[in-house]
Structures are given as C-alpha cells and as structure tokens.
Coordinates of C-alpha atoms in Angstrom, one line a residue:
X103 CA -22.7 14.7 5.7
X104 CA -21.6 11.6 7.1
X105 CA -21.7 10.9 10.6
X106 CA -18.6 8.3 11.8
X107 CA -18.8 6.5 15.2
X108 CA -15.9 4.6 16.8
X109 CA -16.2 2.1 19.7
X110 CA -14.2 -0.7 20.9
X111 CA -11.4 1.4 22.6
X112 CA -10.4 0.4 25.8
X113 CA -7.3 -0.3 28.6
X114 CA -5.6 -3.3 27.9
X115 CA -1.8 -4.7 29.1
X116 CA 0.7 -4.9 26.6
X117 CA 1.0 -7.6 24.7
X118 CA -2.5 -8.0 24.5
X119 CA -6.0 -6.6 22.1
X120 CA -8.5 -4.6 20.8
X121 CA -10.8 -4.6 17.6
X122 CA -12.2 -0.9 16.9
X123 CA -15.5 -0.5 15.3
X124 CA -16.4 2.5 13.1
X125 CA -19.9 2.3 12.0
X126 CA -21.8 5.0 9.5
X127 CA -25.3 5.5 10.8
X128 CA -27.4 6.7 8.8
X129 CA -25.7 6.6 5.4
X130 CA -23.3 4.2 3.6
X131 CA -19.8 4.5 3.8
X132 CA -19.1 1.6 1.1
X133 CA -18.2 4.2 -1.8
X134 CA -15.6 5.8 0.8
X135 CA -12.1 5.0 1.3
X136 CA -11.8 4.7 5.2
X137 CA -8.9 5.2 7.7
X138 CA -7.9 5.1 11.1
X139 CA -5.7 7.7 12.8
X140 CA -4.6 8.2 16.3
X141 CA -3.4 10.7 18.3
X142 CA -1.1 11.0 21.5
X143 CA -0.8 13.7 24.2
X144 CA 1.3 16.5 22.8
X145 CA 1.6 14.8 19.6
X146 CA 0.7 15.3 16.2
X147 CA -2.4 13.2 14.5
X148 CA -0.6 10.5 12.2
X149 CA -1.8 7.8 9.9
X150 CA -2.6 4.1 11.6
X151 CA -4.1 2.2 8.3
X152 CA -6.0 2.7 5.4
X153 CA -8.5 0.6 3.1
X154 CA -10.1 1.6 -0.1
X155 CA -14.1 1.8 -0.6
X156 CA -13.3 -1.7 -2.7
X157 CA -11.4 -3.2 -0.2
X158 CA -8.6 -4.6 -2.3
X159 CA -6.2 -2.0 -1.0
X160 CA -4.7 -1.2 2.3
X161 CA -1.9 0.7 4.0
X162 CA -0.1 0.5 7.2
X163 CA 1.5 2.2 9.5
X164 CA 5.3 0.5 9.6
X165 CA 5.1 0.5 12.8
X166 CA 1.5 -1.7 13.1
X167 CA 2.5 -4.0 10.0
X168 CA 2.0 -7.5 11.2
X169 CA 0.3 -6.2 14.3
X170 CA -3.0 -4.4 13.3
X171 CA -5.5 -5.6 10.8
X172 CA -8.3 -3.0 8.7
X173 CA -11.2 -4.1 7.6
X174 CA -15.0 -3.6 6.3
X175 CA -18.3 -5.5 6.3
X176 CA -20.2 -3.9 4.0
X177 CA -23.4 -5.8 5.1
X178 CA -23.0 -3.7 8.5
X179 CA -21.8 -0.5 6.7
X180 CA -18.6 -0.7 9.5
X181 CA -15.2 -0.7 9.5
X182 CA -12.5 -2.6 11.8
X183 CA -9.2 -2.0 13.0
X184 CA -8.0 -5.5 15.0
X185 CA -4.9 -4.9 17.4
X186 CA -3.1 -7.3 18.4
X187 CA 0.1 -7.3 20.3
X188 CA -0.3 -4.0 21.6
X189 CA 2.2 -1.7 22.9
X190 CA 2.1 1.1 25.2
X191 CA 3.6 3.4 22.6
X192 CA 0.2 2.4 20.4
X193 CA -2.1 4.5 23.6
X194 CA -3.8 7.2 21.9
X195 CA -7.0 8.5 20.7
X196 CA -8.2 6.6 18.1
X197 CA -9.9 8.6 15.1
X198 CA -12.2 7.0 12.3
X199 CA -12.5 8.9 8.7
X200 CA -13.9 8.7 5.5
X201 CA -12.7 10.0 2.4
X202 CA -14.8 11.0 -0.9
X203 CA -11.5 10.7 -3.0
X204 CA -11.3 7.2 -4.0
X205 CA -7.4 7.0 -5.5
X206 CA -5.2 4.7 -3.2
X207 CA -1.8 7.0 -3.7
X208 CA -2.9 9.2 -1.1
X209 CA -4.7 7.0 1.9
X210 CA -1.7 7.5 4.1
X211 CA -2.4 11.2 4.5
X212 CA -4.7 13.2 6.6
X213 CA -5.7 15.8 4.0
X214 CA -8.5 13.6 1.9
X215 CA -10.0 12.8 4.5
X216 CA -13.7 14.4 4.8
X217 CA -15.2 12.9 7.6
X218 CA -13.9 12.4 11.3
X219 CA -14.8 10.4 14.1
X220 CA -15.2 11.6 17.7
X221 CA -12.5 9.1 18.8
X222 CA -11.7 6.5 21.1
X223 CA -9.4 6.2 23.8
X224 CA -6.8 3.4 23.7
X225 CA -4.8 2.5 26.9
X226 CA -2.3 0.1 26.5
X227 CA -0.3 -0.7 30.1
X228 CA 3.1 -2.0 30.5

C-alpha cells in the first residue's frame, strides 16, 4: 500500500501560482509512474500531467501545456506540479496518484492508476 499526500493547494487570483506537493510517506514512490488529476464540481475526474518513475517522460494536459510544470525529487520521495498562470477554469480538487504500470502509452488515463491522494483544493479567482 502506498499512502499519497498532496499539499500546496490554495486560493490564488488569476494569472497568478501554485506548486503542489505529493509526498509518499512511508514508502518510495521512485519505481512508480506518478500523475496529477483534478476534479471540478459536477464534473468528471480528468488527466492534468503525467511523469514516468524515470522521469524522462511526461504528459500534459493541452490545456496546461506551457502553463504547468511535473516533477520529482527523488532525494525527498515527492512529486510537484508548478502552476503558473492560473485560470479560474484550472479551480478544482487536485488528486495525486501512483501507478505500478510503468509503460508511458497509457499515463494520460485514470485506469493504471493504483494509488490516490486525498486531494487538494485549488481556488483560482478572476
């Protein structure tokens, strides 16, 4: 089992940002491919970004491409999402996860993904 903790969420104005943390306590997530998710009142959970347990691959979101940033320190066993020019369709619960299946092809999707986050709550105000 692998327990997931996001922090970093927040209220911010538009145009402005916010780094989320996702830290494994406990156990290592280095030999996981991690993602972020997020979800909106009344809407369905959907795919933010994606980095494999190597870190040479990632995924975005077409809508967050040139906006948000994934990464991973492996030293702190954490993973990042940096936000930057935010907008207030990005507000949402934000979702860590971790996925045991290690192939890049399928990142993107929700169904690899073992391990889940209790989320974080991003605000962004216009």
């Amino acid at each position: 089992q692998v327990q997931l903790v996001e922090s970093g969420g927040g209220l911010v104005q538009a145009g402005g940002s916010l780094r989320l943390s996702c830290a494994g306590p406990g156990r290592t997530i280095s030999t996981y491919n991690m993602g972020w998710f997020r979800q909106a009142p009344g809407k369905e959970r959907e795919f933010v970004a994606a980095i494999s347990w190597s870190g040479r691959s990632t995924a975005y979101e077409d809508s967050v491409k040139g906006r948000f940033t994934i990464s991973r320190d492996y030293a702190k066993n954490t993973m990042y999402l940096q936000m930057n020019s935010l907008k207030p369709e990005d507000t949402a619960v934000y979702y860590c996860a971790a996925s045991r299946d290690t192939s890049t092809s399928r990142m993107a999707s929700t169904k690899p993904y073992d391990y889940w986050g209790q989320g974080t709550q991003v605000t962004v105000s216009s």
